[in-house]
Every structure is written in C-alpha cells, then in structure tokens.
C-alpha cells in the first residue's frame, strides 16, 4: 500500500515519460490538406481529450495515427520508435489500439470472434478474463452477431477488441456518439478504471464537454487542423471550452 | 414417349446425365470457390484462374508419367499424390504471383483485370513451350476405369465418384477453415472491413497472400479432377473460366452456400440440356437464364442477409 501511494505521488510530481509523440504532423486527402502540423505529446497513463467541432480534423488525426491515412509529413513516435510509415497492423503490434468513430465492429462475426480478432497480433489464443470483468455483457452475448447488438453494446465490444491487442496507447474517436447519457457516465468511469489498472495512455476525441471534463487529465482543442488550445483538467475553463465548441 | 425414349430410358439418361453433371459441378465448384474467395476478400478478378487449373492438370499429368515410368507398382494411387501436388504447385505459384504482381494493383480493378489476363497468356505460352501445343491425357489406373452398375441401363463411373467425393471433402475443408480456423477468422475480418482489420492488428498483406494461394491451390485441385473428364491443353482453361465467372456472379460472393447452389444449378442445367440439345444451345439457354436472374437480383441469387 505504502509503496503504491509513493509511486502515485512521484508519478504526479516527476515529469511523466512520453509514450506517444506527434511531431509536426501534416495530413491531406489528395490535394487538400486537413491537418497543418499537429504537435502533441501524451504521457504514460495520461488521458488526453481531443475536443473540436465537426469537421475540425479529429477523425483525420486518429486515422493518421493508426495508419488508415498516410501522413504527408511529420513523425509519429511511439515508445521511442518511429511508426510514421508502418502499416496499421505493425503499429498495433508496436502498441497502438483504435476504437473508430461509428465503432466499425465486424457485424457479420460473432461477439467472441470480434474480440478474438484483436488477439492475433500477439498470437494470443484465449480472451483474457479481465476483458469480461470490464464488460460482463460481452460474455453473455458471445454467440450473437456483432451487427445485432445495441449501440452501447457495440461500443463496449469495440473497446474490448482494441484492448485485446494489448496496447500502450488507446485511441477512441467520439465514443459517446449515439449512446444514452447513462452509459456515457459509465464509459468515463470505465476508461479511468482501465487507465488506473494498466497505465494505459488514452487519446479520446469528444464533443460532449461534461464527458471530457469527467475523463480527461488534459484537454486539447483542435480547430481547422491546428491545435489551438491546451489545458490540464484543473485549469479547464468550462465557458471558454464551450465557446470553442459552439458554432 | 418423349422423343421416342421410353420411361426407363429417360430415367437412366436422367441419372447418368445428372452424374455427368455432378462431375462438371465438381470442377465448376472448385474453380468458383477459389475465384469467389479471392474476389470476396481482395476484389481481384483473377483472369488467370483457368490457367491455374491447367497448371494443376499438367501437374497431375507429370505425376502420372513419373509413376508409370519409375514406380509402376504404386500407379494405382498416383491420383491422390497428384491432387496434393497440384494443390501445392498451383498454390505456391499463386502466392508468388500475389507477391510479385497483384499486391501492387489492389484497388485498381481494371489494372488487375488486364495484368492477370496478361499472366494467363504468359502461362499458356509457358505450357505450350514445356508440354507442347497438343492435348495430353492422363492414363487412369485400371481400378478407376470401371463403373458401378445400378441396373442394366444405368452406370456410374468410378472416377466420377472419386472426383465428387474429393470435391465434397475440399468444400467441407474450406468451409471449416473459413468458419473455425484462425486464418478464417482473419479472412472474414479482412473481407468485411479491410482497414479496420489492419487497425486491430491483422496482417492483411499476409492474409491476402495466403488467401490468393489457397484460391489458386483449389483451382489446381480442380485441374487434377479435370484430367478425368477432359484432356489437358495449354488453352483448356479458357473454356472453363467463363462458366466459372457465371457461377460466381450467379451465386454472389458473400456466401459459400451461394457458390455451391449456383455451381450445382448451372452444371446440372448444362448437362441435362446438353443431352437433348446441342452443347452451344445449352450454353446459350443457361447464359440467358442467368442474365435474366441477375437483372432482377444484381447482388446474386444467394447473397447473405446481414446488417452491415
Ligand atoms: N475522405 C475524405 N476526403 C476528403 N476530405 C475529407 C475526408 N474525410 C474528411 N475530410 C475533410 O477533412 C476535414 C476534417 O474531417 P474529420 O477529420 O472527419 O473531422 P472531425 O472528425 O473533427 O469531425 C473536414 O473538412 C472534412 O470535410
Ligand atoms: Mg469525426
């Protein structure tokens, strides 16, 4: 107990070591550039919330990080390794995991198979019990097709699938979209719990301010493909953030 | 009676033609399975698929020659060795083709079409150079030449039974692989959402190569089966590729069951019609029927019903 609390204190006081380092990242769709040089560092065990209105580049940043879109220039460094030009699956192997906007579970596959799809990268064969401890409902629904789950259940499935890859950094793109308010609270609690247990770093993009304030250690605002504001949760000014989010 | 045939004649004709249809069905099905899996996963239409079948057929031919010349005592069993070799040879060449060419052309369907067509011409020329332009036939061991007599007018050839049995087991095997194996789980993930499959850590490039190899390998097995019903020539694959495309389009590419049902109905219709009409008339009628159905159901007759 004692050593644990000392660790906690030193983790807060010492400079947190950087897990993910994004340097001057430019990303374009064809000729139109959408991210104009994003710089962002994420510490070990830190939860960073990426806020911004629709069309500001949150999804584009997430896709560039996981490798669904190529970066035009800049670097993505994960645990000291440059992953900028690796294919997606090697980034996952390096420790990145992704829960996309709209969840994108494999709808014709069963719930169990969906989770298992995340095990291959590390050659795992059985689903770790801790995933079922986090999301008990997924065990009951094991044989159901992913496409037949509710939005909230699909969200849990997408997170479980991502965690099955054994990540150091988890990317979540608008996880609260299309989910009931009661589940949103639950989701924030779950994410913090996962972080506390595993020292996972999390980047979560969000438009719901209350959720962002619930979950974040640090809030980053993106607008027009640039990061225009950063603050820790303690410094966060709700009204100022509302202004960034309103049209 | 009908066209001067008696009722019992008609029954035997029906049974024997159905069985001839079953052998044709076996070749179609093995061909179509490979084509459908590759198309379903990678969106690649492999115009050289027929040549992979012929590669398997030549492998079988070489195998029969080797056995009859050097190990005649085991000649009776050569076909089973040949099937395995045909799978390995066609599969390996398929993986090589994927690695050397196809992987650079994903998401460019027209280029793939042209490139694989070019490959089919090159393979045909290669066959011509190595084996000559003349048809070659394999010699069957005695025990495979016979037939089972159901009654005095109805006979079922032994080699046909073997081919049908082989096809049954291969289809079952592919089904089990797709639904139960780790490879199958990854294939289905890639089929449904390629970029998401990569984002959960599935090595999509390797899965593509394996799948392409499997598709070509199964075509090779179709080639081994083909040696029992036709003689092998450099261009023999061309006659089958059109029918195979027909089977795949008719069945839809989303379910194995669709491919099976489609191969079955097309080969049976062909075989039974062929007895009463000319071969090309049968072909025309089948083609028109399929086109008619595809106009009503462009996604194929048997596409899967799943929320996407
Ligand atoms: N596939 C695409 N092709 C071209 N432009 C795109 C594409 N996807 C998104 N964009 C553009 O990129 C910008 C950022 O979009 P996105 O990253 O989806 O924003 P967010 O996730 O913050 O709502 C928008 O202006 C959008 O129009
Ligand atoms: Mg978005």
PDB file of C-alpha atoms in Angstrom, chain A residues 66 68 87-89 92 98 100 104-109 113 117-118 120-121 123-125 145 147-148 161 165, chain B residues 179 181-183 185-186 188-190 192-193 195-205 304-308:
ATOM      1  CA  UNK A  66      -3.442   4.241 -36.678  1.00  0.00           C
ATOM      2  CA  UNK A  68      -5.575   4.339 -42.230  1.00  0.00           C
ATOM      3  CA  UNK A  87       1.250  -0.376 -41.987  1.00  0.00           C
ATOM      4  CA  UNK A  88      -1.619  -0.382 -39.468  1.00  0.00           C
ATOM      5  CA  UNK A  89      -1.053  -3.881 -38.144  1.00  0.00           C
ATOM      6  CA  UNK A  92      -0.874  -2.188 -33.419  1.00  0.00           C
ATOM      7  CA  UNK A  98      -8.044   2.069 -32.160  1.00  0.00           C
ATOM      8  CA  UNK A 100     -13.057   4.246 -34.543  1.00  0.00           C
ATOM      9  CA  UNK A 104     -16.876  -0.433 -37.052  1.00  0.00           C
ATOM     10  CA  UNK A 105     -17.218  -3.799 -35.425  1.00  0.00           C
ATOM     11  CA  UNK A 106     -17.247  -6.795 -37.773  1.00  0.00           C
ATOM     12  CA  UNK A 107     -21.002  -7.040 -37.999  1.00  0.00           C
ATOM     13  CA  UNK A 108     -21.304 -10.493 -39.551  1.00  0.00           C
ATOM     14  CA  UNK A 109     -18.952 -12.029 -36.996  1.00  0.00           C
ATOM     15  CA  UNK A 113     -14.874 -13.579 -32.860  1.00  0.00           C
ATOM     16  CA  UNK A 117      -9.727 -10.576 -33.990  1.00  0.00           C
ATOM     17  CA  UNK A 118      -7.621  -8.418 -31.685  1.00  0.00           C
ATOM     18  CA  UNK A 120      -3.893 -12.443 -33.483  1.00  0.00           C
ATOM     19  CA  UNK A 121      -1.328  -9.669 -33.437  1.00  0.00           C
ATOM     20  CA  UNK A 123      -0.559 -14.679 -31.049  1.00  0.00           C
ATOM     21  CA  UNK A 124      -2.948 -14.929 -28.105  1.00  0.00           C
ATOM     22  CA  UNK A 125      -5.494 -17.717 -28.150  1.00  0.00           C
ATOM     23  CA  UNK A 145     -23.570 -11.417 -34.349  1.00  0.00           C
ATOM     24  CA  UNK A 147     -24.315  -6.335 -36.060  1.00  0.00           C
ATOM     25  CA  UNK A 148     -27.257  -7.262 -33.873  1.00  0.00           C
ATOM     26  CA  UNK A 161     -11.495  -5.664 -29.257  1.00  0.00           C
ATOM     27  CA  UNK A 165      -4.405  -6.218 -28.771  1.00  0.00           C
TER      28      UNK A 165
ATOM     29  CA  UNK B 179     -15.514 -20.667 -40.038  1.00  0.00           C
ATOM     30  CA  UNK B 181      -9.644 -21.569 -38.066  1.00  0.00           C
ATOM     31  CA  UNK B 182      -7.610 -18.560 -37.026  1.00  0.00           C
ATOM     32  CA  UNK B 183      -6.869 -17.883 -40.677  1.00  0.00           C
ATOM     33  CA  UNK B 185     -11.443 -15.522 -38.703  1.00  0.00           C
ATOM     34  CA  UNK B 186      -8.860 -13.117 -40.075  1.00  0.00           C
ATOM     35  CA  UNK B 188     -13.630 -12.790 -42.649  1.00  0.00           C
ATOM     36  CA  UNK B 189     -12.461  -9.698 -40.797  1.00  0.00           C
ATOM     37  CA  UNK B 190     -10.498  -8.518 -43.838  1.00  0.00           C
ATOM     38  CA  UNK B 192     -15.772  -7.144 -44.016  1.00  0.00           C
ATOM     39  CA  UNK B 193     -13.565  -4.179 -43.373  1.00  0.00           C
ATOM     40  CA  UNK B 195      -8.767  -1.033 -42.924  1.00  0.00           C
ATOM     41  CA  UNK B 196     -10.401  -1.960 -39.623  1.00  0.00           C
ATOM     42  CA  UNK B 197      -8.861  -5.424 -39.801  1.00  0.00           C
ATOM     43  CA  UNK B 198      -5.454  -3.780 -40.096  1.00  0.00           C
ATOM     44  CA  UNK B 199      -6.324  -1.499 -37.202  1.00  0.00           C
ATOM     45  CA  UNK B 200      -6.928  -4.467 -34.882  1.00  0.00           C
ATOM     46  CA  UNK B 201      -3.547  -5.841 -35.813  1.00  0.00           C
ATOM     47  CA  UNK B 202      -4.355  -8.337 -38.569  1.00  0.00           C
ATOM     48  CA  UNK B 203      -1.512  -8.657 -41.049  1.00  0.00           C
ATOM     49  CA  UNK B 204      -3.675  -8.025 -44.079  1.00  0.00           C
ATOM     50  CA  UNK B 205      -0.824  -8.435 -46.567  1.00  0.00           C
ATOM     51  CA  UNK B 304     -26.246 -13.038 -47.249  1.00  0.00           C
ATOM     52  CA  UNK B 305     -28.721 -11.084 -45.171  1.00  0.00           C
ATOM     53  CA  UNK B 306     -26.752  -9.265 -42.501  1.00  0.00           C
ATOM     54  CA  UNK B 307     -26.897  -5.735 -41.242  1.00  0.00           C
ATOM     55  CA  UNK B 308     -23.693  -4.053 -42.316  1.00  0.00           C
TER      56      UNK B 308
END
